[in-house]
Each structure stands twice: as structure tokens, then as C-alpha cells.
mmCIF file of N, CA and C in Angstrom:
data_model
loop_
_atom_site.group_PDB
_atom_site.id
_atom_site.type_symbol
_atom_site.label_atom_id
_atom_site.label_comp_id
_atom_site.label_asym_id
_atom_site.label_seq_id
_atom_site.Cartn_x
_atom_site.Cartn_y
_atom_site.Cartn_z
ATOM 1 N N MET A 1 33.727 -16.512 45.563
ATOM 2 C CA MET A 1 34.049 -18.023 45.092
ATOM 3 C C MET A 1 35.605 -18.172 45.026
ATOM 4 N N ALA A 2 35.996 -19.060 45.746
ATOM 5 C CA ALA A 2 37.315 -19.464 45.596
ATOM 6 C C ALA A 2 38.068 -19.835 44.306
ATOM 7 N N ARG A 3 39.082 -19.442 44.200
ATOM 8 C CA ARG A 3 39.773 -19.669 42.699
ATOM 9 C C ARG A 3 39.870 -21.105 42.708
ATOM 10 N N ASN A 4 39.652 -21.861 41.324
ATOM 11 C CA ASN A 4 39.606 -23.101 41.021
ATOM 12 C C ASN A 4 38.450 -24.110 41.759
ATOM 13 N N GLU A 5 37.580 -23.465 42.450
ATOM 14 C CA GLU A 5 36.689 -24.086 43.024
ATOM 15 C C GLU A 5 35.922 -25.311 42.237
ATOM 16 N N TYR A 6 35.858 -25.135 41.382
ATOM 17 C CA TYR A 6 35.138 -26.082 40.463
ATOM 18 C C TYR A 6 36.204 -26.463 38.995
ATOM 19 N N PRO A 7 37.380 -26.956 39.610
ATOM 20 C CA PRO A 7 38.429 -27.355 38.391
ATOM 21 C C PRO A 7 37.573 -28.496 37.771
ATOM 22 N N ILE A 8 37.962 -28.279 36.369
ATOM 23 C CA ILE A 8 37.831 -29.112 35.165
ATOM 24 C C ILE A 8 38.742 -29.690 34.856
ATOM 25 N N ALA A 9 38.988 -31.209 34.937
ATOM 26 C CA ALA A 9 40.390 -31.736 34.449
ATOM 27 C C ALA A 9 40.134 -31.671 32.494
ATOM 28 N N LYS A 10 41.482 -31.557 32.019
ATOM 29 C CA LYS A 10 41.461 -31.021 30.431
ATOM 30 C C LYS A 10 40.754 -32.483 29.684
ATOM 31 N N GLU A 11 40.599 -33.261 30.157
ATOM 32 C CA GLU A 11 39.909 -34.566 29.382
ATOM 33 C C GLU A 11 38.455 -34.376 29.700
ATOM 34 N N GLU A 12 38.159 -33.741 30.712
ATOM 35 C CA GLU A 12 36.679 -33.690 31.090
ATOM 36 C C GLU A 12 36.188 -32.163 30.662
ATOM 37 N N SER A 13 36.695 -31.515 29.631
ATOM 38 C CA SER A 13 36.294 -30.099 29.156
ATOM 39 C C SER A 13 35.146 -30.465 28.258
ATOM 40 N N LEU A 14 34.320 -29.160 28.048
ATOM 41 C CA LEU A 14 32.922 -29.495 27.289
ATOM 42 C C LEU A 14 33.118 -29.981 26.136
ATOM 43 N N GLY A 15 34.182 -29.568 25.165
ATOM 44 C CA GLY A 15 34.579 -30.083 23.856
ATOM 45 C C GLY A 15 34.636 -31.875 23.699
ATOM 46 N N ASN A 16 35.225 -31.984 24.895
ATOM 47 C CA ASN A 16 35.550 -33.547 24.891
ATOM 48 C C ASN A 16 34.636 -34.361 25.670
ATOM 49 N N LEU A 17 33.555 -33.925 26.247
ATOM 50 C CA LEU A 17 32.751 -34.851 27.095
ATOM 51 C C LEU A 17 31.974 -35.805 26.035
ATOM 52 N N VAL A 18 31.359 -34.971 25.150
ATOM 53 C CA VAL A 18 30.447 -35.801 24.178
ATOM 54 C C VAL A 18 30.862 -35.606 22.668
ATOM 55 N N LYS A 19 31.640 -36.359 22.137
ATOM 56 C CA LYS A 19 32.024 -35.922 20.610
ATOM 57 C C LYS A 19 31.082 -36.339 19.725
ATOM 58 N N VAL A 20 30.991 -35.492 18.761
ATOM 59 C CA VAL A 20 29.993 -36.072 17.405
ATOM 60 C C VAL A 20 30.260 -37.556 16.927
ATOM 61 N N GLN A 21 31.773 -37.602 16.936
ATOM 62 C CA GLN A 21 31.938 -39.087 16.304
ATOM 63 C C GLN A 21 31.438 -40.305 17.230
ATOM 64 N N GLN A 22 31.310 -39.791 18.618
ATOM 65 C CA GLN A 22 30.953 -40.966 19.460
ATOM 66 C C GLN A 22 29.370 -41.149 19.180
ATOM 67 N N ILE A 23 28.504 -40.069 18.995
ATOM 68 C CA ILE A 23 27.070 -40.192 18.979
ATOM 69 C C ILE A 23 27.188 -41.218 17.516
ATOM 70 N N ILE A 24 28.002 -40.527 16.341
ATOM 71 C CA ILE A 24 27.803 -41.548 15.128
ATOM 72 C C ILE A 24 28.249 -42.868 15.268
ATOM 73 N N ASP A 25 29.352 -43.106 16.220
ATOM 74 C CA ASP A 25 29.770 -44.912 16.380
ATOM 75 C C ASP A 25 28.628 -45.216 17.043
ATOM 76 N N VAL A 26 27.953 -44.886 18.027
ATOM 77 C CA VAL A 26 26.938 -45.489 18.797
ATOM 78 C C VAL A 26 25.416 -45.838 17.737
ATOM 79 N N ILE A 27 25.316 -44.763 16.990
ATOM 80 C CA ILE A 27 24.186 -45.199 15.967
ATOM 81 C C ILE A 27 24.751 -46.102 14.993
ATOM 82 N N VAL A 28 25.861 -45.944 14.642
ATOM 83 C CA VAL A 28 26.347 -46.977 13.286
ATOM 84 C C VAL A 28 26.356 -48.293 14.076
ATOM 85 N N LEU A 29 27.072 -48.701 15.267
ATOM 86 C CA LEU A 29 27.352 -50.066 15.618
ATOM 87 C C LEU A 29 25.906 -50.400 16.101
ATOM 88 N N ALA A 30 24.973 -49.937 16.613
ATOM 89 C CA ALA A 30 23.791 -50.151 17.027
ATOM 90 C C ALA A 30 23.161 -50.701 15.645
ATOM 91 N N GLU A 31 22.897 -49.968 14.947
ATOM 92 C CA GLU A 31 22.200 -50.568 13.477
ATOM 93 C C GLU A 31 22.946 -51.752 12.964
ATOM 94 N N LEU A 32 24.413 -51.723 13.038
ATOM 95 C CA LEU A 32 25.047 -53.033 12.590
ATOM 96 C C LEU A 32 24.919 -54.167 13.258
ATOM 97 N N GLN A 33 24.340 -53.865 14.555
ATOM 98 C CA GLN A 33 23.627 -55.231 15.144
ATOM 99 C C GLN A 33 22.548 -55.996 14.680
ATOM 100 N N GLN A 34 21.844 -54.951 13.974
ATOM 101 C CA GLN A 34 20.833 -55.636 13.579
ATOM 102 C C GLN A 34 20.695 -56.263 12.222
ATOM 103 N N ALA A 35 21.673 -55.495 11.344
ATOM 104 C CA ALA A 35 22.014 -56.198 9.958
ATOM 105 C C ALA A 35 23.127 -55.376 9.378
ATOM 106 N N GLN A 36 23.643 -56.220 8.452
ATOM 107 C CA GLN A 36 24.894 -55.392 7.681
ATOM 108 C C GLN A 36 24.191 -54.229 6.989
ATOM 109 N N ARG A 37 24.999 -53.170 6.685
ATOM 110 C CA ARG A 37 24.430 -51.715 6.054
ATOM 111 C C ARG A 37 25.407 -51.340 5.106
ATOM 112 N N TYR A 38 24.642 -50.545 4.232
ATOM 113 C CA TYR A 38 25.564 -49.974 3.259
ATOM 114 C C TYR A 38 25.608 -48.373 3.794
ATOM 115 N N GLY A 39 26.806 -47.720 3.449
ATOM 116 C CA GLY A 39 27.057 -46.307 3.854
ATOM 117 C C GLY A 39 25.950 -45.553 3.774
ATOM 118 N N ASN A 40 25.377 -45.293 2.462
ATOM 119 C CA ASN A 40 24.307 -44.520 2.396
ATOM 120 C C ASN A 40 22.959 -44.662 3.169
ATOM 121 N N GLU A 41 23.144 -46.115 3.591
ATOM 122 C CA GLU A 41 21.845 -46.468 4.467
ATOM 123 C C GLU A 41 21.841 -45.758 5.980
ATOM 124 N N LEU A 42 23.617 -46.015 6.124
ATOM 125 C CA LEU A 42 23.487 -45.549 7.637
ATOM 126 C C LEU A 42 23.395 -43.732 7.677
ATOM 127 N N GLU A 43 23.800 -43.144 6.623
ATOM 128 C CA GLU A 43 23.567 -42.082 6.599
ATOM 129 C C GLU A 43 22.108 -41.493 7.150
ATOM 130 N N GLN A 44 21.085 -42.328 6.225
ATOM 131 C CA GLN A 44 19.956 -41.931 6.512
ATOM 132 C C GLN A 44 19.091 -42.360 7.697
ATOM 133 N N ILE A 45 19.751 -43.332 8.190
ATOM 134 C CA ILE A 45 19.333 -43.856 9.785
ATOM 135 C C ILE A 45 19.906 -43.027 10.735
ATOM 136 N N ILE A 46 20.996 -42.264 10.369
ATOM 137 C CA ILE A 46 21.558 -41.350 11.427
ATOM 138 C C ILE A 46 20.563 -40.174 11.307
ATOM 139 N N ILE A 47 19.951 -39.637 10.338
ATOM 140 C CA ILE A 47 19.191 -38.408 10.212
ATOM 141 C C ILE A 47 18.102 -38.938 10.823
ATOM 142 N N GLN A 48 17.598 -40.184 10.666
ATOM 143 C CA GLN A 48 16.317 -40.687 11.511
ATOM 144 C C GLN A 48 16.579 -40.505 13.112
ATOM 145 N N ARG A 49 17.561 -41.233 13.490
ATOM 146 C CA ARG A 49 17.804 -41.558 14.774
ATOM 147 C C ARG A 49 18.046 -39.944 15.657
ATOM 148 N N LEU A 50 18.396 -39.059 14.974
ATOM 149 C CA LEU A 50 18.532 -37.907 15.417
ATOM 150 C C LEU A 50 17.294 -36.993 15.421
ATOM 151 N N GLY A 51 16.394 -37.556 15.013
ATOM 152 C CA GLY A 51 15.059 -36.829 14.947
ATOM 153 C C GLY A 51 14.706 -35.921 14.054
ATOM 154 N N GLY A 52 15.538 -36.262 12.814
ATOM 155 C CA GLY A 52 15.117 -35.355 11.423
ATOM 156 C C GLY A 52 16.394 -34.671 11.079
ATOM 157 N N PHE A 53 17.284 -34.239 12.202
ATOM 158 C CA PHE A 53 18.244 -33.348 11.922
ATOM 159 C C PHE A 53 19.045 -33.821 10.981
ATOM 160 N N THR A 54 19.558 -33.126 9.888
ATOM 161 C CA THR A 54 20.377 -33.751 8.921
ATOM 162 C C THR A 54 21.773 -33.950 9.626
ATOM 163 N N THR A 55 22.675 -34.702 8.880
ATOM 164 C CA THR A 55 23.751 -35.011 9.416
ATOM 165 C C THR A 55 24.744 -33.700 9.144
ATOM 166 N N ARG A 56 24.541 -32.752 8.395
ATOM 167 C CA ARG A 56 25.242 -31.603 8.406
ATOM 168 C C ARG A 56 24.828 -30.607 9.491
ATOM 169 N N THR A 57 23.531 -30.831 10.113
ATOM 170 C CA THR A 57 23.440 -29.983 11.156
ATOM 171 C C THR A 57 24.120 -30.330 12.628
ATOM 172 N N VAL A 58 24.625 -31.554 12.610
ATOM 173 C CA VAL A 58 25.255 -32.111 13.575
ATOM 174 C C VAL A 58 26.849 -31.975 13.408
ATOM 175 N N GLY A 59 27.325 -31.579 12.104
ATOM 176 C CA GLY A 59 28.653 -31.453 11.561
ATOM 177 C C GLY A 59 29.172 -32.712 11.009
ATOM 178 N N VAL A 60 28.115 -33.211 10.191
ATOM 179 C CA VAL A 60 28.538 -34.663 9.652
ATOM 180 C C VAL A 60 28.125 -34.417 8.025
ATOM 181 N N ASN A 61 29.047 -35.092 7.218
ATOM 182 C CA ASN A 61 28.581 -34.879 5.838
ATOM 183 C C ASN A 61 29.008 -36.235 5.462
ATOM 184 N N ASN A 62 28.741 -36.773 4.090
ATOM 185 C CA ASN A 62 29.115 -37.836 3.571
ATOM 186 C C ASN A 62 30.473 -37.936 3.752
ATOM 187 N N GLY A 63 31.369 -37.082 3.473
ATOM 188 C CA GLY A 63 33.019 -36.969 3.632
ATOM 189 C C GLY A 63 33.468 -37.468 4.977
ATOM 190 N N TYR A 64 32.444 -36.912 6.134
ATOM 191 C CA TYR A 64 32.667 -37.314 7.522
ATOM 192 C C TYR A 64 32.528 -38.697 7.862
ATOM 193 N N LEU A 65 31.166 -39.109 7.203
ATOM 194 C CA LEU A 65 30.860 -40.374 7.705
ATOM 195 C C LEU A 65 31.630 -41.432 7.178
ATOM 196 N N SER A 66 32.071 -41.288 5.896
ATOM 197 C CA SER A 66 32.833 -42.063 5.221
ATOM 198 C C SER A 66 34.315 -42.425 6.001
ATOM 199 N N THR A 67 34.871 -40.881 6.279
ATOM 200 C CA THR A 67 36.036 -41.052 7.196
ATOM 201 C C THR A 67 35.773 -41.905 8.339
ATOM 202 N N ARG A 68 34.735 -41.630 9.215
ATOM 203 C CA ARG A 68 34.447 -42.227 10.539
ATOM 204 C C ARG A 68 34.325 -43.829 10.264
ATOM 205 N N LEU A 69 33.796 -44.264 9.188
ATOM 206 C CA LEU A 69 33.548 -45.846 9.217
ATOM 207 C C LEU A 69 34.862 -46.251 8.492
ATOM 208 N N THR A 70 35.571 -45.484 7.792
ATOM 209 C CA THR A 70 36.887 -46.042 7.470
ATOM 210 C C THR A 70 37.743 -46.120 9.139
ATOM 211 N N LYS A 71 37.767 -45.203 9.923
ATOM 212 C CA LYS A 71 38.094 -45.297 11.108
ATOM 213 C C LYS A 71 38.056 -46.467 12.058
ATOM 214 N N LEU A 72 36.642 -46.706 11.801
ATOM 215 C CA LEU A 72 35.965 -47.743 12.673
ATOM 216 C C LEU A 72 36.415 -49.117 11.949
ATOM 217 N N ALA A 73 36.444 -49.063 10.635
ATOM 218 C CA ALA A 73 36.907 -50.237 10.211
ATOM 219 C C ALA A 73 38.666 -50.458 10.381
ATOM 220 N N GLU A 74 39.289 -49.408 10.427
ATOM 221 C CA GLU A 74 40.862 -49.581 10.871
ATOM 222 C C GLU A 74 41.110 -50.013 12.123
ATOM 223 N N ALA A 75 39.978 -49.712 13.159
ATOM 224 C CA ALA A 75 40.148 -50.046 14.542
ATOM 225 C C ALA A 75 39.569 -51.350 15.001
ATOM 226 N N GLY A 76 39.286 -52.075 13.737
ATOM 227 C CA GLY A 76 38.547 -53.367 13.742
ATOM 228 C C GLY A 76 37.266 -53.311 14.230
ATOM 229 N N HIS A 77 36.463 -52.407 14.527
ATOM 230 C CA HIS A 77 35.125 -52.245 14.951
ATOM 231 C C HIS A 77 34.067 -52.790 13.996
ATOM 232 N N VAL A 78 34.306 -52.435 12.934
ATOM 233 C CA VAL A 78 33.527 -53.085 11.678
ATOM 234 C C VAL A 78 34.384 -53.533 10.367
ATOM 235 N N PHE A 79 33.671 -54.353 10.054
ATOM 236 C CA PHE A 79 34.437 -55.042 8.594
ATOM 237 C C PHE A 79 33.482 -54.513 7.650
ATOM 238 N N ARG A 80 34.127 -54.239 6.436
ATOM 239 C CA ARG A 80 33.583 -53.515 5.331
ATOM 240 C C ARG A 80 33.963 -54.248 4.032
ATOM 241 N N ALA A 81 33.249 -54.221 3.091
ATOM 242 C CA ALA A 81 33.355 -55.117 1.671
ATOM 243 C C ALA A 81 32.552 -54.378 0.740
ATOM 244 N N TRP A 82 33.109 -54.594 -0.559
ATOM 245 C CA TRP A 82 32.285 -54.029 -1.716
ATOM 246 C C TRP A 82 31.503 -55.079 -2.129
ATOM 247 N N GLU A 83 30.325 -54.956 -2.565
ATOM 248 C CA GLU A 83 29.475 -55.650 -3.410
ATOM 249 C C GLU A 83 29.454 -55.508 -4.651
ATOM 250 N N GLY A 84 30.128 -56.524 -5.540
ATOM 251 C CA GLY A 84 30.306 -56.057 -6.934
ATOM 252 C C GLY A 84 31.372 -55.300 -7.052
ATOM 253 N N ASP A 85 31.607 -54.695 -8.324
ATOM 254 C CA ASP A 85 32.736 -53.746 -9.018
ATOM 255 C C ASP A 85 32.392 -52.269 -8.599
ATOM 256 N N ASN A 86 30.959 -52.002 -8.178
ATOM 257 C CA ASN A 86 30.701 -50.807 -8.000
ATOM 258 C C ASN A 86 31.069 -49.980 -6.435
ATOM 259 N N ARG A 87 31.884 -49.128 -6.445
ATOM 260 C CA ARG A 87 32.479 -48.873 -5.033
ATOM 261 C C ARG A 87 31.507 -47.933 -4.183
ATOM 262 N N TYR A 88 30.389 -47.722 -4.632
ATOM 263 C CA TYR A 88 29.460 -47.112 -3.969
ATOM 264 C C TYR A 88 28.648 -48.282 -3.158
ATOM 265 N N ASN A 89 28.880 -49.319 -3.559
ATOM 266 C CA ASN A 89 28.022 -50.232 -2.896
ATOM 267 C C ASN A 89 28.969 -51.146 -1.642
ATOM 268 N N ARG A 90 29.352 -50.437 -0.836
ATOM 269 C CA ARG A 90 30.425 -50.826 0.349
ATOM 270 C C ARG A 90 29.470 -51.055 1.282
ATOM 271 N N TYR A 91 29.388 -52.405 1.986
ATOM 272 C CA TYR A 91 28.534 -52.694 3.256
ATOM 273 C C TYR A 91 29.454 -52.909 4.323
ATOM 274 N N TYR A 92 28.919 -52.649 5.343
ATOM 275 C CA TYR A 92 29.558 -52.557 6.724
ATOM 276 C C TYR A 92 28.869 -53.883 7.630
ATOM 277 N N LYS A 93 29.640 -54.561 8.456
ATOM 278 C CA LYS A 93 29.064 -55.568 9.548
ATOM 279 C C LYS A 93 29.926 -55.137 10.751
ATOM 280 N N ILE A 94 29.249 -55.478 12.001
ATOM 281 C CA ILE A 94 29.834 -55.159 13.280
ATOM 282 C C ILE A 94 30.792 -56.350 13.590
ATOM 283 N N THR A 95 31.863 -56.121 14.061
ATOM 284 C CA THR A 95 32.705 -57.323 14.658
ATOM 285 C C THR A 95 32.663 -57.494 16.167
ATOM 286 N N ASP A 96 33.347 -58.308 16.791
ATOM 287 C CA ASP A 96 33.066 -58.385 18.109
ATOM 288 C C ASP A 96 34.004 -57.533 18.886
ATOM 289 N N GLN A 97 34.919 -56.874 18.297
ATOM 290 C CA GLN A 97 35.679 -55.827 19.162
ATOM 291 C C GLN A 97 34.644 -54.458 18.857
ATOM 292 N N GLY A 98 33.956 -54.366 17.737
ATOM 293 C CA GLY A 98 32.958 -53.467 17.857
ATOM 294 C C GLY A 98 31.930 -53.413 18.697
ATOM 295 N N LEU A 99 31.320 -54.817 19.119
ATOM 296 C CA LEU A 99 30.430 -54.829 20.100
ATOM 297 C C LEU A 99 30.927 -54.386 21.435
ATOM 298 N N LEU A 100 32.199 -54.696 21.751
ATOM 299 C CA LEU A 100 32.896 -54.372 23.050
ATOM 300 C C LEU A 100 33.012 -52.866 22.965
ATOM 301 N N TYR A 101 33.411 -52.137 21.941
ATOM 302 C CA TYR A 101 33.433 -50.701 21.856
ATOM 303 C C TYR A 101 32.090 -49.862 22.151
ATOM 304 N N PHE A 102 31.028 -50.692 21.530
ATOM 305 C CA PHE A 102 29.685 -50.230 21.633
ATOM 306 C C PHE A 102 29.068 -50.238 23.077
ATOM 307 N N GLU A 103 29.654 -51.275 23.644
ATOM 308 C CA GLU A 103 29.138 -51.441 25.122
ATOM 309 C C GLU A 103 29.976 -50.601 25.762
ATOM 310 N N GLN A 104 30.928 -50.306 25.606
ATOM 311 C CA GLN A 104 31.776 -49.144 26.524
ATOM 312 C C GLN A 104 31.325 -47.715 26.409
ATOM 313 N N LEU A 105 30.970 -47.363 24.989
ATOM 314 C CA LEU A 105 30.263 -46.212 24.766
ATOM 315 C C LEU A 105 28.810 -46.071 25.658
ATOM 316 N N ILE A 106 28.035 -47.259 25.678
ATOM 317 C CA ILE A 106 26.885 -47.370 26.370
ATOM 318 C C ILE A 106 26.985 -46.904 27.706
ATOM 319 N N ARG A 107 28.125 -47.400 28.137
ATOM 320 C CA ARG A 107 28.374 -47.161 29.635
ATOM 321 C C ARG A 107 28.836 -45.614 30.105
ATOM 322 N N GLU A 108 29.578 -45.235 28.997
ATOM 323 C CA GLU A 108 30.156 -43.980 29.511
ATOM 324 C C GLU A 108 29.313 -42.960 28.987
ATOM 325 N N LEU A 109 28.754 -42.878 27.926
ATOM 326 C CA LEU A 109 28.003 -41.815 27.435
ATOM 327 C C LEU A 109 26.869 -40.964 28.169
ATOM 328 N N PRO A 110 25.812 -41.788 28.706
ATOM 329 C CA PRO A 110 24.655 -41.169 29.663
ATOM 330 C C PRO A 110 25.193 -40.183 30.742
ATOM 331 N N GLU A 111 26.099 -40.653 31.153
ATOM 332 C CA GLU A 111 26.542 -39.737 32.400
ATOM 333 C C GLU A 111 27.095 -38.169 31.971
ATOM 334 N N ARG A 112 27.984 -38.625 30.733
ATOM 335 C CA ARG A 112 28.642 -37.435 30.073
ATOM 336 C C ARG A 112 27.523 -36.426 29.503
ATOM 337 N N ILE A 113 26.463 -37.146 28.936
ATOM 338 C CA ILE A 113 25.526 -36.251 28.239
ATOM 339 C C ILE A 113 24.418 -35.661 29.189
ATOM 340 N N ASP A 114 24.329 -36.213 30.626
ATOM 341 C CA ASP A 114 23.770 -35.502 31.591
ATOM 342 C C ASP A 114 24.859 -34.279 31.915
ATOM 343 N N LEU A 115 25.711 -34.505 32.087
ATOM 344 C CA LEU A 115 26.658 -33.365 32.568
ATOM 345 C C LEU A 115 26.749 -32.462 31.761
ATOM 346 N N VAL A 116 26.859 -32.436 30.281
ATOM 347 C CA VAL A 116 26.708 -31.614 29.067
ATOM 348 C C VAL A 116 25.270 -30.918 29.287
ATOM 349 N N LEU A 117 24.318 -31.665 29.199
ATOM 350 C CA LEU A 117 22.968 -30.803 29.594
ATOM 351 C C LEU A 117 22.748 -29.967 30.735
ATOM 352 N N SER A 118 23.449 -30.597 31.769
ATOM 353 C CA SER A 118 23.458 -29.533 33.043
ATOM 354 C C SER A 118 24.200 -28.307 32.755
ATOM 355 N N ILE A 119 25.136 -28.440 32.102
ATOM 356 C CA ILE A 119 26.018 -27.126 31.756
ATOM 357 C C ILE A 119 25.326 -26.255 30.986
ATOM 358 N N TYR A 120 24.841 -26.926 29.959
ATOM 359 C CA TYR A 120 24.164 -25.915 29.042
ATOM 360 C C TYR A 120 22.827 -25.457 29.449
ATOM 361 N N THR A 121 22.349 -26.220 30.324
ATOM 362 C CA THR A 121 21.062 -25.792 30.901
ATOM 363 C C THR A 121 21.331 -24.593 31.998
ATOM 364 N N GLY A 122 22.442 -24.615 32.587
ATOM 365 C CA GLY A 122 22.826 -23.625 33.475
ATOM 366 C C GLY A 122 23.239 -22.245 32.597
ATOM 367 N N PHE A 123 23.849 -22.468 31.484
ATOM 368 C CA PHE A 123 24.153 -21.370 30.623
ATOM 369 C C PHE A 123 22.975 -20.670 30.029
ATOM 370 N N LYS A 124 22.036 -21.286 29.690
ATOM 371 C CA LYS A 124 20.903 -20.814 29.292
ATOM 372 C C LYS A 124 20.112 -20.068 29.975
ATOM 373 N N LYS A 125 20.061 -20.580 31.443
ATOM 374 C CA LYS A 125 19.558 -19.721 32.533
ATOM 375 C C LYS A 125 20.292 -18.317 32.614
ATOM 376 N N TYR A 126 21.657 -18.619 32.649
ATOM 377 C CA TYR A 126 22.559 -17.444 32.687
ATOM 378 C C TYR A 126 22.240 -16.371 31.607
ATOM 379 N N LEU A 127 22.014 -16.925 30.193
ATOM 380 C CA LEU A 127 21.919 -16.042 29.107
ATOM 381 C C LEU A 127 20.377 -15.315 29.433
ATOM 382 N N GLY A 128 19.407 -15.821 29.797
ATOM 383 C CA GLY A 128 18.312 -15.499 30.208
ATOM 384 C C GLY A 128 18.147 -14.139 30.944
ATOM 385 N N THR A 129 19.410 -13.882 31.711
ATOM 386 C CA THR A 129 19.309 -12.633 32.531
ATOM 387 C C THR A 129 19.737 -11.513 31.671
ATOM 388 N N PHE A 130 19.914 -11.668 30.266
ATOM 389 C CA PHE A 130 19.958 -10.653 29.109
ATOM 390 C C PHE A 130 19.057 -10.658 28.290
ATOM 391 N N ASP A 131 17.996 -11.211 28.715
ATOM 392 C CA ASP A 131 16.569 -11.162 27.680
ATOM 393 C C ASP A 131 16.322 -9.751 27.449
ATOM 394 N N HIS A 132 16.486 -8.672 28.076
ATOM 395 C CA HIS A 132 16.212 -7.453 27.883
ATOM 396 C C HIS A 132 17.086 -6.789 26.764
ATOM 397 N N LEU A 133 18.088 -7.470 26.199
ATOM 398 C CA LEU A 133 18.918 -6.956 25.391
ATOM 399 C C LEU A 133 18.542 -7.557 23.731
ATOM 400 N N ARG A 134 17.564 -8.432 23.918
ATOM 401 C CA ARG A 134 17.216 -9.067 22.592
ATOM 402 C C ARG A 134 15.981 -8.310 21.899
#
């Protein structure tokens, strides 16, 4: 095999193809198109949408989700507000800019996910050659 026969651009490295934050963003923005949601509601929805895998399983916890929601708000993708004086009653709504970001993710992610699945499938097949060691 020739050297660099299959070069991968840095921005297309496996770690950058599909990020957990993009998965979370898609779910959050999709759900906010249905109705405004509270942060703790969004966490439960994410678990449900990921087939029961906890947010911790995919590298997300309350702190991460809170940080992600803050980033979405700072970027103008969501509007957040408190209901009453309770700081835990923060709710979120999608903005027009959030809709555009959601549409961009929906256009880009399927192809990236297919590539990641192809890479992992090839690697799993390769690992199968070592089954005798297990």
C-alpha cells in the first residue's frame, strides 16, 4: 500500500466527525421545536432518544448538559429564562438562529455518521482476527 493512500484531513479525524455535543444539540433543538422545555426534561428526553442509554454513558452529565445549554443560549440558538424565583426552573425555547443550526446539523451529520459506522465496522472486523486471544 502506498504511503498516505488514504489521507484523512485533520478536520475529518474520527474524533471530529461526530461529536457528542452535536448529538445533544440535535436532540435538544428537535425537542424545542415541539415545545419549550426545562433542562431536567431535556435530560430525560436525551436518555429516551438514545435508546435508554444514560447521558453518562455517552459522556454527558448534568453539568455537561447545563454547559451545552448555556453555549446554545450564548450562540443565540436557544432562549432561556427562569420561571419564578427558583433557579432550577429554567426553561428553553428554540430561536430562528437555532432552527438554522439544527437544519445544518441535519444536513451534515448523516454522512458523517455513515463514515464513522463504516470505520468502526471495519475495525471490529479486524479485531475479529484476534478472537483466538479472548
